[in-house]
């Protein structure tokens, strides 16, 4: 039923929100509130990329779901892969445009120059979003197959890596460590999504 689909997905979203803010708690404990503010400001700026990618995948998923259904097989097709290739290319353009435009545009709307120091690592934070094509490449089949029970499993495994990794990198490399933990964990999430769904869906790259 609907609750079997929605309940695990809701758990996944709640856990994602909680763990998604853990890095700021760690930064506050290992450094200070000023650094939390810088990091949080940079994260909120990169949310613009997330918004654009969210809109794009909302247009892509119905199309690839139809392609998979028409093929009669639980596997990617050359045509469905093209949509994810386009999505990945668009994501790279979003990231490049963001890295170029944000330092130019933010001073026009934000007067507090203290936040400008976040520009030095904002590009690195944004780079993680270039991986979002692979993220959805493995997430979309989970949603297509309605195997949402796999989402909390994959997320729980990635969270088990994310929290100690963020703690270690932040303690040893300060804000730079928190930034790279944020980027690395995006790749870790992709790995765990692939591991939990590969038994149900066949992937072929082209």
mmCIF file with all atom_site columns, C-alpha atoms in Angstrom:
data_model
loop_
_atom_site.group_PDB
_atom_site.id
_atom_site.type_symbol
_atom_site.label_atom_id
_atom_site.label_alt_id
_atom_site.label_comp_id
_atom_site.label_asym_id
_atom_site.label_entity_id
_atom_site.label_seq_id
_atom_site.pdbx_PDB_ins_code
_atom_site.Cartn_x
_atom_site.Cartn_y
_atom_site.Cartn_z
_atom_site.occupancy
_atom_site.B_iso_or_equiv
_atom_site.pdbx_formal_charge
_atom_site.auth_seq_id
_atom_site.auth_comp_id
_atom_site.auth_asym_id
_atom_site.auth_atom_id
_atom_site.pdbx_PDB_model_num
ATOM 1   C CA . UNK A 1 1   ? 0.000  0.000  0.000   1.00 0.00 ? 1   UNK A CA 1
ATOM 2   C CA . UNK A 1 2   ? 0.845  3.674  -0.024  1.00 0.00 ? 2   UNK A CA 1
ATOM 3   C CA . UNK A 1 3   ? 2.096  3.613  3.557   1.00 0.00 ? 3   UNK A CA 1
ATOM 4   C CA . UNK A 1 4   ? 4.656  0.923  2.670   1.00 0.00 ? 4   UNK A CA 1
ATOM 5   C CA . UNK A 1 5   ? 6.089  3.277  0.065   1.00 0.00 ? 5   UNK A CA 1
ATOM 6   C CA . UNK A 1 6   ? 5.847  6.526  2.031   1.00 0.00 ? 6   UNK A CA 1
ATOM 7   C CA . UNK A 1 7   ? 6.853  5.434  5.558   1.00 0.00 ? 7   UNK A CA 1
ATOM 8   C CA . UNK A 1 8   ? 10.447 4.383  4.717   1.00 0.00 ? 8   UNK A CA 1
ATOM 9   C CA . UNK A 1 9   ? 10.817 7.428  2.466   1.00 0.00 ? 9   UNK A CA 1
ATOM 10  C CA . UNK A 1 10  ? 9.666  9.710  5.283   1.00 0.00 ? 10  UNK A CA 1
ATOM 11  C CA . UNK A 1 11  ? 12.123 8.072  7.679   1.00 0.00 ? 11  UNK A CA 1
ATOM 12  C CA . UNK A 1 12  ? 14.862 8.595  5.106   1.00 0.00 ? 12  UNK A CA 1
ATOM 13  C CA . UNK A 1 13  ? 14.010 12.294 4.706   1.00 0.00 ? 13  UNK A CA 1
ATOM 14  C CA . UNK A 1 14  ? 13.907 12.895 8.470   1.00 0.00 ? 14  UNK A CA 1
ATOM 15  C CA . UNK A 1 15  ? 17.222 11.116 9.015   1.00 0.00 ? 15  UNK A CA 1
ATOM 16  C CA . UNK A 1 16  ? 18.750 12.998 6.088   1.00 0.00 ? 16  UNK A CA 1
ATOM 17  C CA . UNK A 1 17  ? 17.714 16.311 7.625   1.00 0.00 ? 17  UNK A CA 1
ATOM 18  C CA . UNK A 1 18  ? 19.099 15.367 11.054  1.00 0.00 ? 18  UNK A CA 1
ATOM 19  C CA . UNK A 1 19  ? 22.433 14.023 9.834   1.00 0.00 ? 19  UNK A CA 1
ATOM 20  C CA . UNK A 1 20  ? 22.669 16.825 7.277   1.00 0.00 ? 20  UNK A CA 1
ATOM 21  C CA . UNK A 1 21  ? 23.033 19.262 10.161  1.00 0.00 ? 21  UNK A CA 1
ATOM 22  C CA . UNK A 1 22  ? 25.471 17.214 12.226  1.00 0.00 ? 22  UNK A CA 1
ATOM 23  C CA . UNK A 1 23  ? 28.471 18.867 10.574  1.00 0.00 ? 23  UNK A CA 1
ATOM 24  C CA . UNK A 1 24  ? 27.454 22.236 12.020  1.00 0.00 ? 24  UNK A CA 1
ATOM 25  C CA . UNK A 1 25  ? 27.196 20.720 15.505  1.00 0.00 ? 25  UNK A CA 1
ATOM 26  C CA . UNK A 1 26  ? 30.676 19.244 15.094  1.00 0.00 ? 26  UNK A CA 1
ATOM 27  C CA . UNK A 1 27  ? 32.084 22.552 13.820  1.00 0.00 ? 27  UNK A CA 1
ATOM 28  C CA . UNK A 1 28  ? 30.571 24.355 16.808  1.00 0.00 ? 28  UNK A CA 1
ATOM 29  C CA . UNK A 1 29  ? 32.137 21.855 19.206  1.00 0.00 ? 29  UNK A CA 1
ATOM 30  C CA . UNK A 1 30  ? 35.581 21.838 17.610  1.00 0.00 ? 30  UNK A CA 1
ATOM 31  C CA . UNK A 1 31  ? 35.803 25.506 16.589  1.00 0.00 ? 31  UNK A CA 1
ATOM 32  C CA . UNK A 1 32  ? 33.348 28.322 17.264  1.00 0.00 ? 32  UNK A CA 1
ATOM 33  C CA . UNK A 1 33  ? 30.004 29.834 16.303  1.00 0.00 ? 33  UNK A CA 1
ATOM 34  C CA . UNK A 1 34  ? 31.613 32.182 13.758  1.00 0.00 ? 34  UNK A CA 1
ATOM 35  C CA . UNK A 1 35  ? 32.863 29.196 11.763  1.00 0.00 ? 35  UNK A CA 1
ATOM 36  C CA . UNK A 1 36  ? 29.432 27.588 12.002  1.00 0.00 ? 36  UNK A CA 1
ATOM 37  C CA . UNK A 1 37  ? 27.997 30.744 10.477  1.00 0.00 ? 37  UNK A CA 1
ATOM 38  C CA . UNK A 1 38  ? 30.478 30.704 7.593   1.00 0.00 ? 38  UNK A CA 1
ATOM 39  C CA . UNK A 1 39  ? 29.887 27.051 6.831   1.00 0.00 ? 39  UNK A CA 1
ATOM 40  C CA . UNK A 1 40  ? 26.116 27.336 7.128   1.00 0.00 ? 40  UNK A CA 1
ATOM 41  C CA . UNK A 1 41  ? 26.115 30.384 4.839   1.00 0.00 ? 41  UNK A CA 1
ATOM 42  C CA . UNK A 1 42  ? 28.059 28.449 2.192   1.00 0.00 ? 42  UNK A CA 1
ATOM 43  C CA . UNK A 1 43  ? 25.741 25.440 2.511   1.00 0.00 ? 43  UNK A CA 1
ATOM 44  C CA . UNK A 1 44  ? 22.682 27.660 2.094   1.00 0.00 ? 44  UNK A CA 1
ATOM 45  C CA . UNK A 1 45  ? 24.178 29.217 -1.012  1.00 0.00 ? 45  UNK A CA 1
ATOM 46  C CA . UNK A 1 46  ? 24.813 25.812 -2.578  1.00 0.00 ? 46  UNK A CA 1
ATOM 47  C CA . UNK A 1 47  ? 21.139 25.005 -1.953  1.00 0.00 ? 47  UNK A CA 1
ATOM 48  C CA . UNK A 1 48  ? 20.509 26.931 -5.169  1.00 0.00 ? 48  UNK A CA 1
ATOM 49  C CA . UNK A 1 49  ? 22.235 24.131 -7.100  1.00 0.00 ? 49  UNK A CA 1
ATOM 50  C CA . UNK A 1 50  ? 20.152 21.571 -5.210  1.00 0.00 ? 50  UNK A CA 1
ATOM 51  C CA . UNK A 1 51  ? 16.992 23.443 -6.163  1.00 0.00 ? 51  UNK A CA 1
ATOM 52  C CA . UNK A 1 52  ? 17.897 23.457 -9.866  1.00 0.00 ? 52  UNK A CA 1
ATOM 53  C CA . UNK A 1 53  ? 18.853 19.789 -9.795  1.00 0.00 ? 53  UNK A CA 1
ATOM 54  C CA . UNK A 1 54  ? 15.656 18.881 -7.970  1.00 0.00 ? 54  UNK A CA 1
ATOM 55  C CA . UNK A 1 55  ? 13.565 20.533 -10.652 1.00 0.00 ? 55  UNK A CA 1
ATOM 56  C CA . UNK A 1 56  ? 15.496 18.801 -13.413 1.00 0.00 ? 56  UNK A CA 1
ATOM 57  C CA . UNK A 1 57  ? 15.284 15.292 -11.933 1.00 0.00 ? 57  UNK A CA 1
ATOM 58  C CA . UNK A 1 58  ? 11.550 15.813 -11.397 1.00 0.00 ? 58  UNK A CA 1
ATOM 59  C CA . UNK A 1 59  ? 11.298 16.187 -15.181 1.00 0.00 ? 59  UNK A CA 1
ATOM 60  C CA . UNK A 1 60  ? 13.703 13.316 -15.960 1.00 0.00 ? 60  UNK A CA 1
ATOM 61  C CA . UNK A 1 61  ? 12.300 10.594 -13.686 1.00 0.00 ? 61  UNK A CA 1
ATOM 62  C CA . UNK A 1 62  ? 8.823  10.269 -15.274 1.00 0.00 ? 62  UNK A CA 1
ATOM 63  C CA . UNK A 1 63  ? 10.441 9.868  -18.693 1.00 0.00 ? 63  UNK A CA 1
ATOM 64  C CA . UNK A 1 64  ? 12.973 7.214  -17.641 1.00 0.00 ? 64  UNK A CA 1
ATOM 65  C CA . UNK A 1 65  ? 10.342 5.382  -15.582 1.00 0.00 ? 65  UNK A CA 1
ATOM 66  C CA . UNK A 1 66  ? 8.244  5.083  -18.739 1.00 0.00 ? 66  UNK A CA 1
ATOM 67  C CA . UNK A 1 67  ? 11.255 3.827  -20.697 1.00 0.00 ? 67  UNK A CA 1
ATOM 68  C CA . UNK A 1 68  ? 11.975 1.175  -18.075 1.00 0.00 ? 68  UNK A CA 1
ATOM 69  C CA . UNK A 1 69  ? 8.338  0.116  -17.946 1.00 0.00 ? 69  UNK A CA 1
ATOM 70  C CA . UNK A 1 70  ? 8.129  -0.160 -21.739 1.00 0.00 ? 70  UNK A CA 1
ATOM 71  C CA . UNK A 1 71  ? 11.303 -2.276 -21.851 1.00 0.00 ? 71  UNK A CA 1
ATOM 72  C CA . UNK A 1 72  ? 9.719  -4.817 -19.514 1.00 0.00 ? 72  UNK A CA 1
ATOM 73  C CA . UNK A 1 73  ? 13.022 -5.306 -17.721 1.00 0.00 ? 73  UNK A CA 1
ATOM 74  C CA . UNK A 1 74  ? 14.454 -3.962 -14.501 1.00 0.00 ? 74  UNK A CA 1
ATOM 75  C CA . UNK A 1 75  ? 17.532 -2.517 -16.110 1.00 0.00 ? 75  UNK A CA 1
ATOM 76  C CA . UNK A 1 76  ? 18.826 0.697  -17.578 1.00 0.00 ? 76  UNK A CA 1
ATOM 77  C CA . UNK A 1 77  ? 18.633 1.257  -21.315 1.00 0.00 ? 77  UNK A CA 1
ATOM 78  C CA . UNK A 1 78  ? 20.776 3.238  -23.712 1.00 0.00 ? 78  UNK A CA 1
ATOM 79  C CA . UNK A 1 79  ? 17.996 5.793  -24.026 1.00 0.00 ? 79  UNK A CA 1
ATOM 80  C CA . UNK A 1 80  ? 17.383 6.153  -20.281 1.00 0.00 ? 80  UNK A CA 1
ATOM 81  C CA . UNK A 1 81  ? 21.124 6.559  -19.752 1.00 0.00 ? 81  UNK A CA 1
ATOM 82  C CA . UNK A 1 82  ? 21.114 9.499  -22.153 1.00 0.00 ? 82  UNK A CA 1
ATOM 83  C CA . UNK A 1 83  ? 18.766 11.385 -19.845 1.00 0.00 ? 83  UNK A CA 1
ATOM 84  C CA . UNK A 1 84  ? 21.101 10.842 -16.899 1.00 0.00 ? 84  UNK A CA 1
ATOM 85  C CA . UNK A 1 85  ? 24.053 11.886 -19.062 1.00 0.00 ? 85  UNK A CA 1
ATOM 86  C CA . UNK A 1 86  ? 22.249 15.130 -19.882 1.00 0.00 ? 86  UNK A CA 1
ATOM 87  C CA . UNK A 1 87  ? 21.406 15.570 -16.200 1.00 0.00 ? 87  UNK A CA 1
ATOM 88  C CA . UNK A 1 88  ? 25.073 15.102 -15.272 1.00 0.00 ? 88  UNK A CA 1
ATOM 89  C CA . UNK A 1 89  ? 26.217 17.568 -17.918 1.00 0.00 ? 89  UNK A CA 1
ATOM 90  C CA . UNK A 1 90  ? 23.673 20.115 -16.666 1.00 0.00 ? 90  UNK A CA 1
ATOM 91  C CA . UNK A 1 91  ? 24.868 19.548 -13.082 1.00 0.00 ? 91  UNK A CA 1
ATOM 92  C CA . UNK A 1 92  ? 28.464 20.254 -14.079 1.00 0.00 ? 92  UNK A CA 1
ATOM 93  C CA . UNK A 1 93  ? 27.311 23.475 -15.763 1.00 0.00 ? 93  UNK A CA 1
ATOM 94  C CA . UNK A 1 94  ? 25.299 24.436 -12.661 1.00 0.00 ? 94  UNK A CA 1
ATOM 95  C CA . UNK A 1 95  ? 28.383 23.916 -10.467 1.00 0.00 ? 95  UNK A CA 1
ATOM 96  C CA . UNK A 1 96  ? 30.700 25.827 -12.796 1.00 0.00 ? 96  UNK A CA 1
ATOM 97  C CA . UNK A 1 97  ? 28.235 28.698 -13.126 1.00 0.00 ? 97  UNK A CA 1
ATOM 98  C CA . UNK A 1 98  ? 27.714 28.792 -9.375  1.00 0.00 ? 98  UNK A CA 1
ATOM 99  C CA . UNK A 1 99  ? 31.443 28.892 -8.618  1.00 0.00 ? 99  UNK A CA 1
ATOM 100 C CA . UNK A 1 100 ? 31.881 31.757 -11.076 1.00 0.00 ? 100 UNK A CA 1
ATOM 101 C CA . UNK A 1 101 ? 28.806 33.843 -10.263 1.00 0.00 ? 101 UNK A CA 1
ATOM 102 C CA . UNK A 1 102 ? 28.418 33.558 -6.489  1.00 0.00 ? 102 UNK A CA 1
ATOM 103 C CA . UNK A 1 103 ? 31.498 35.650 -5.558  1.00 0.00 ? 103 UNK A CA 1
ATOM 104 C CA . UNK A 1 104 ? 30.221 38.287 -7.970  1.00 0.00 ? 104 UNK A CA 1
ATOM 105 C CA . UNK A 1 105 ? 26.567 38.269 -6.933  1.00 0.00 ? 105 UNK A CA 1
ATOM 106 C CA . UNK A 1 106 ? 26.656 37.712 -3.160  1.00 0.00 ? 106 UNK A CA 1
ATOM 107 C CA . UNK A 1 107 ? 28.232 41.138 -2.385  1.00 0.00 ? 107 UNK A CA 1
ATOM 108 C CA . UNK A 1 108 ? 25.271 42.724 -4.187  1.00 0.00 ? 108 UNK A CA 1
ATOM 109 C CA . UNK A 1 109 ? 22.783 41.309 -1.673  1.00 0.00 ? 109 UNK A CA 1
ATOM 110 C CA . UNK A 1 110 ? 24.879 40.598 1.452   1.00 0.00 ? 110 UNK A CA 1
ATOM 111 C CA . UNK A 1 111 ? 26.537 43.570 3.166   1.00 0.00 ? 111 UNK A CA 1
ATOM 112 C CA . UNK A 1 112 ? 28.311 41.654 5.920   1.00 0.00 ? 112 UNK A CA 1
ATOM 113 C CA . UNK A 1 113 ? 31.838 41.164 4.552   1.00 0.00 ? 113 UNK A CA 1
ATOM 114 C CA . UNK A 1 114 ? 32.564 38.533 7.188   1.00 0.00 ? 114 UNK A CA 1
ATOM 115 C CA . UNK A 1 115 ? 30.634 36.043 5.042   1.00 0.00 ? 115 UNK A CA 1
ATOM 116 C CA . UNK A 1 116 ? 32.820 36.725 2.015   1.00 0.00 ? 116 UNK A CA 1
ATOM 117 C CA . UNK A 1 117 ? 35.590 34.555 3.444   1.00 0.00 ? 117 UNK A CA 1
ATOM 118 C CA . UNK A 1 118 ? 33.364 31.543 2.728   1.00 0.00 ? 118 UNK A CA 1
ATOM 119 C CA . UNK A 1 119 ? 34.041 32.077 -0.998  1.00 0.00 ? 119 UNK A CA 1
ATOM 120 C CA . UNK A 1 120 ? 37.382 30.277 -0.675  1.00 0.00 ? 120 UNK A CA 1
ATOM 121 C CA . UNK A 1 121 ? 35.667 26.921 -0.014  1.00 0.00 ? 121 UNK A CA 1
ATOM 122 C CA . UNK A 1 122 ? 32.247 27.472 -1.608  1.00 0.00 ? 122 UNK A CA 1
ATOM 123 C CA . UNK A 1 123 ? 33.486 26.111 -4.931  1.00 0.00 ? 123 UNK A CA 1
ATOM 124 C CA . UNK A 1 124 ? 34.713 22.928 -3.265  1.00 0.00 ? 124 UNK A CA 1
ATOM 125 C CA . UNK A 1 125 ? 31.354 22.481 -1.537  1.00 0.00 ? 125 UNK A CA 1
ATOM 126 C CA . UNK A 1 126 ? 29.567 22.985 -4.835  1.00 0.00 ? 126 UNK A CA 1
ATOM 127 C CA . UNK A 1 127 ? 31.772 20.415 -6.593  1.00 0.00 ? 127 UNK A CA 1
ATOM 128 C CA . UNK A 1 128 ? 30.034 17.611 -4.710  1.00 0.00 ? 128 UNK A CA 1
ATOM 129 C CA . UNK A 1 129 ? 26.838 18.401 -6.600  1.00 0.00 ? 129 UNK A CA 1
ATOM 130 C CA . UNK A 1 130 ? 28.545 17.373 -9.848  1.00 0.00 ? 130 UNK A CA 1
ATOM 131 C CA . UNK A 1 131 ? 28.126 13.804 -8.571  1.00 0.00 ? 131 UNK A CA 1
ATOM 132 C CA . UNK A 1 132 ? 24.364 14.150 -8.338  1.00 0.00 ? 132 UNK A CA 1
ATOM 133 C CA . UNK A 1 133 ? 23.898 12.458 -11.726 1.00 0.00 ? 133 UNK A CA 1
ATOM 134 C CA . UNK A 1 134 ? 25.254 9.172  -10.329 1.00 0.00 ? 134 UNK A CA 1
ATOM 135 C CA . UNK A 1 135 ? 23.294 9.731  -7.107  1.00 0.00 ? 135 UNK A CA 1
ATOM 136 C CA . UNK A 1 136 ? 20.010 9.787  -9.004  1.00 0.00 ? 136 UNK A CA 1
ATOM 137 C CA . UNK A 1 137 ? 21.174 7.075  -11.396 1.00 0.00 ? 137 UNK A CA 1
ATOM 138 C CA . UNK A 1 138 ? 21.026 4.660  -8.457  1.00 0.00 ? 138 UNK A CA 1
ATOM 139 C CA . UNK A 1 139 ? 18.265 6.366  -6.458  1.00 0.00 ? 139 UNK A CA 1
ATOM 140 C CA . UNK A 1 140 ? 15.724 6.550  -9.288  1.00 0.00 ? 140 UNK A CA 1
ATOM 141 C CA . UNK A 1 141 ? 15.456 2.738  -9.694  1.00 0.00 ? 141 UNK A CA 1
ATOM 142 C CA . UNK A 1 142 ? 14.712 2.451  -5.974  1.00 0.00 ? 142 UNK A CA 1
ATOM 143 C CA . UNK A 1 143 ? 11.789 4.835  -6.405  1.00 0.00 ? 143 UNK A CA 1
ATOM 144 C CA . UNK A 1 144 ? 10.716 3.175  -9.671  1.00 0.00 ? 144 UNK A CA 1
ATOM 145 C CA . UNK A 1 145 ? 10.613 -0.266 -8.042  1.00 0.00 ? 145 UNK A CA 1
ATOM 146 C CA . UNK A 1 146 ? 8.956  1.221  -4.936  1.00 0.00 ? 146 UNK A CA 1
ATOM 147 C CA . UNK A 1 147 ? 11.739 -0.323 -2.832  1.00 0.00 ? 147 UNK A CA 1
ATOM 148 C CA . UNK A 1 148 ? 11.829 2.664  -0.480  1.00 0.00 ? 148 UNK A CA 1
ATOM 149 C CA . UNK A 1 149 ? 12.667 0.340  2.421   1.00 0.00 ? 149 UNK A CA 1
ATOM 150 C CA . UNK A 1 150 ? 16.190 0.371  0.964   1.00 0.00 ? 150 UNK A CA 1
ATOM 151 C CA . UNK A 1 151 ? 16.565 4.118  1.500   1.00 0.00 ? 151 UNK A CA 1
ATOM 152 C CA . UNK A 1 152 ? 16.938 4.123  5.316   1.00 0.00 ? 152 UNK A CA 1
ATOM 153 C CA . UNK A 1 153 ? 19.366 1.198  5.001   1.00 0.00 ? 153 UNK A CA 1
ATOM 154 C CA . UNK A 1 154 ? 21.580 2.992  2.492   1.00 0.00 ? 154 UNK A CA 1
ATOM 155 C CA . UNK A 1 155 ? 21.353 6.225  4.412   1.00 0.00 ? 155 UNK A CA 1
ATOM 156 C CA . UNK A 1 156 ? 22.085 4.555  7.732   1.00 0.00 ? 156 UNK A CA 1
ATOM 157 C CA . UNK A 1 157 ? 25.238 2.998  6.290   1.00 0.00 ? 157 UNK A CA 1
ATOM 158 C CA . UNK A 1 158 ? 26.412 6.303  4.805   1.00 0.00 ? 158 UNK A CA 1
ATOM 159 C CA . UNK A 1 159 ? 25.637 8.109  8.077   1.00 0.00 ? 159 UNK A CA 1
ATOM 160 C CA . UNK A 1 160 ? 27.813 5.581  9.920   1.00 0.00 ? 160 UNK A CA 1
ATOM 161 C CA . UNK A 1 161 ? 30.665 6.767  7.695   1.00 0.00 ? 161 UNK A CA 1
ATOM 162 C CA . UNK A 1 162 ? 29.713 10.435 7.567   1.00 0.00 ? 162 UNK A CA 1
ATOM 163 C CA . UNK A 1 163 ? 29.648 11.238 11.272  1.00 0.00 ? 163 UNK A CA 1
ATOM 164 C CA . UNK A 1 164 ? 33.100 9.870  12.273  1.00 0.00 ? 164 UNK A CA 1
ATOM 165 C CA . UNK A 1 165 ? 34.608 11.101 8.991   1.00 0.00 ? 165 UNK A CA 1
ATOM 166 C CA . UNK A 1 166 ? 33.307 14.633 9.558   1.00 0.00 ? 166 UNK A CA 1
ATOM 167 C CA . UNK A 1 167 ? 34.431 14.569 13.169  1.00 0.00 ? 167 UNK A CA 1
ATOM 168 C CA . UNK A 1 168 ? 37.957 13.410 12.291  1.00 0.00 ? 168 UNK A CA 1
ATOM 169 C CA . UNK A 1 169 ? 38.459 15.754 9.334   1.00 0.00 ? 169 UNK A CA 1
ATOM 170 C CA . UNK A 1 170 ? 37.055 18.755 11.187  1.00 0.00 ? 170 UNK A CA 1
ATOM 171 C CA . UNK A 1 171 ? 39.207 18.163 14.245  1.00 0.00 ? 171 UNK A CA 1
ATOM 172 C CA . UNK A 1 172 ? 42.340 17.792 12.143  1.00 0.00 ? 172 UNK A CA 1
ATOM 173 C CA . UNK A 1 173 ? 41.701 20.241 9.308   1.00 0.00 ? 173 UNK A CA 1
ATOM 174 C CA . UNK A 1 174 ? 39.151 22.684 10.709  1.00 0.00 ? 174 UNK A CA 1
ATOM 175 C CA . UNK A 1 175 ? 36.670 24.166 8.197   1.00 0.00 ? 175 UNK A CA 1
ATOM 176 C CA . UNK A 1 176 ? 38.553 22.740 5.238   1.00 0.00 ? 176 UNK A CA 1
ATOM 177 C CA . UNK A 1 177 ? 38.060 19.281 6.725   1.00 0.00 ? 177 UNK A CA 1
ATOM 178 C CA . UNK A 1 178 ? 34.318 19.830 7.131   1.00 0.00 ? 178 UNK A CA 1
ATOM 179 C CA . UNK A 1 179 ? 34.103 20.942 3.512   1.00 0.00 ? 179 UNK A CA 1
ATOM 180 C CA . UNK A 1 180 ? 35.889 17.878 2.168   1.00 0.00 ? 180 UNK A CA 1
ATOM 181 C CA . UNK A 1 181 ? 33.850 15.585 4.403   1.00 0.00 ? 181 UNK A CA 1
ATOM 182 C CA . UNK A 1 182 ? 30.739 17.066 2.821   1.00 0.00 ? 182 UNK A CA 1
ATOM 183 C CA . UNK A 1 183 ? 32.095 16.336 -0.664  1.00 0.00 ? 183 UNK A CA 1
ATOM 184 C CA . UNK A 1 184 ? 33.391 12.842 0.121   1.00 0.00 ? 184 UNK A CA 1
ATOM 185 C CA . UNK A 1 185 ? 30.145 11.719 1.728   1.00 0.00 ? 185 UNK A CA 1
ATOM 186 C CA . UNK A 1 186 ? 28.254 12.436 -1.491  1.00 0.00 ? 186 UNK A CA 1
ATOM 187 C CA . UNK A 1 187 ? 30.379 9.778  -3.155  1.00 0.00 ? 187 UNK A CA 1
ATOM 188 C CA . UNK A 1 188 ? 29.839 7.412  -0.221  1.00 0.00 ? 188 UNK A CA 1
ATOM 189 C CA . UNK A 1 189 ? 26.067 7.823  -0.516  1.00 0.00 ? 189 UNK A CA 1
ATOM 190 C CA . UNK A 1 190 ? 26.249 6.888  -4.202  1.00 0.00 ? 190 UNK A CA 1
ATOM 191 C CA . UNK A 1 191 ? 28.177 3.731  -3.335  1.00 0.00 ? 191 UNK A CA 1
ATOM 192 C CA . UNK A 1 192 ? 25.638 2.584  -0.758  1.00 0.00 ? 192 UNK A CA 1
ATOM 193 C CA . UNK A 1 193 ? 22.659 3.337  -3.014  1.00 0.00 ? 193 UNK A CA 1
ATOM 194 C CA . UNK A 1 194 ? 24.290 1.140  -5.657  1.00 0.00 ? 194 UNK A CA 1
ATOM 195 C CA . UNK A 1 195 ? 25.022 -1.655 -3.183  1.00 0.00 ? 195 UNK A CA 1
ATOM 196 C CA . UNK A 1 196 ? 21.444 -1.868 -1.879  1.00 0.00 ? 196 UNK A CA 1
ATOM 197 C CA . UNK A 1 197 ? 19.701 -1.704 -5.274  1.00 0.00 ? 197 UNK A CA 1
ATOM 198 C CA . UNK A 1 198 ? 22.017 -3.778 -7.483  1.00 0.00 ? 198 UNK A CA 1
ATOM 199 C CA . UNK A 1 199 ? 20.212 -7.023 -6.558  1.00 0.00 ? 199 UNK A CA 1
ATOM 200 C CA . UNK A 1 200 ? 16.952 -5.656 -7.942  1.00 0.00 ? 200 UNK A CA 1
ATOM 201 C CA . UNK A 1 201 ? 18.090 -3.608 -10.937 1.00 0.00 ? 201 UNK A CA 1
ATOM 202 C CA . UNK A 1 202 ? 20.746 -4.068 -13.601 1.00 0.00 ? 202 UNK A CA 1
ATOM 203 C CA . UNK A 1 203 ? 22.932 -1.130 -14.601 1.00 0.00 ? 203 UNK A CA 1
ATOM 204 C CA . UNK A 1 204 ? 24.873 -0.669 -17.813 1.00 0.00 ? 204 UNK A CA 1
ATOM 205 C CA . UNK A 1 205 ? 26.824 2.460  -18.641 1.00 0.00 ? 205 UNK A CA 1
ATOM 206 C CA . UNK A 1 206 ? 27.092 4.035  -22.064 1.00 0.00 ? 206 UNK A CA 1
#
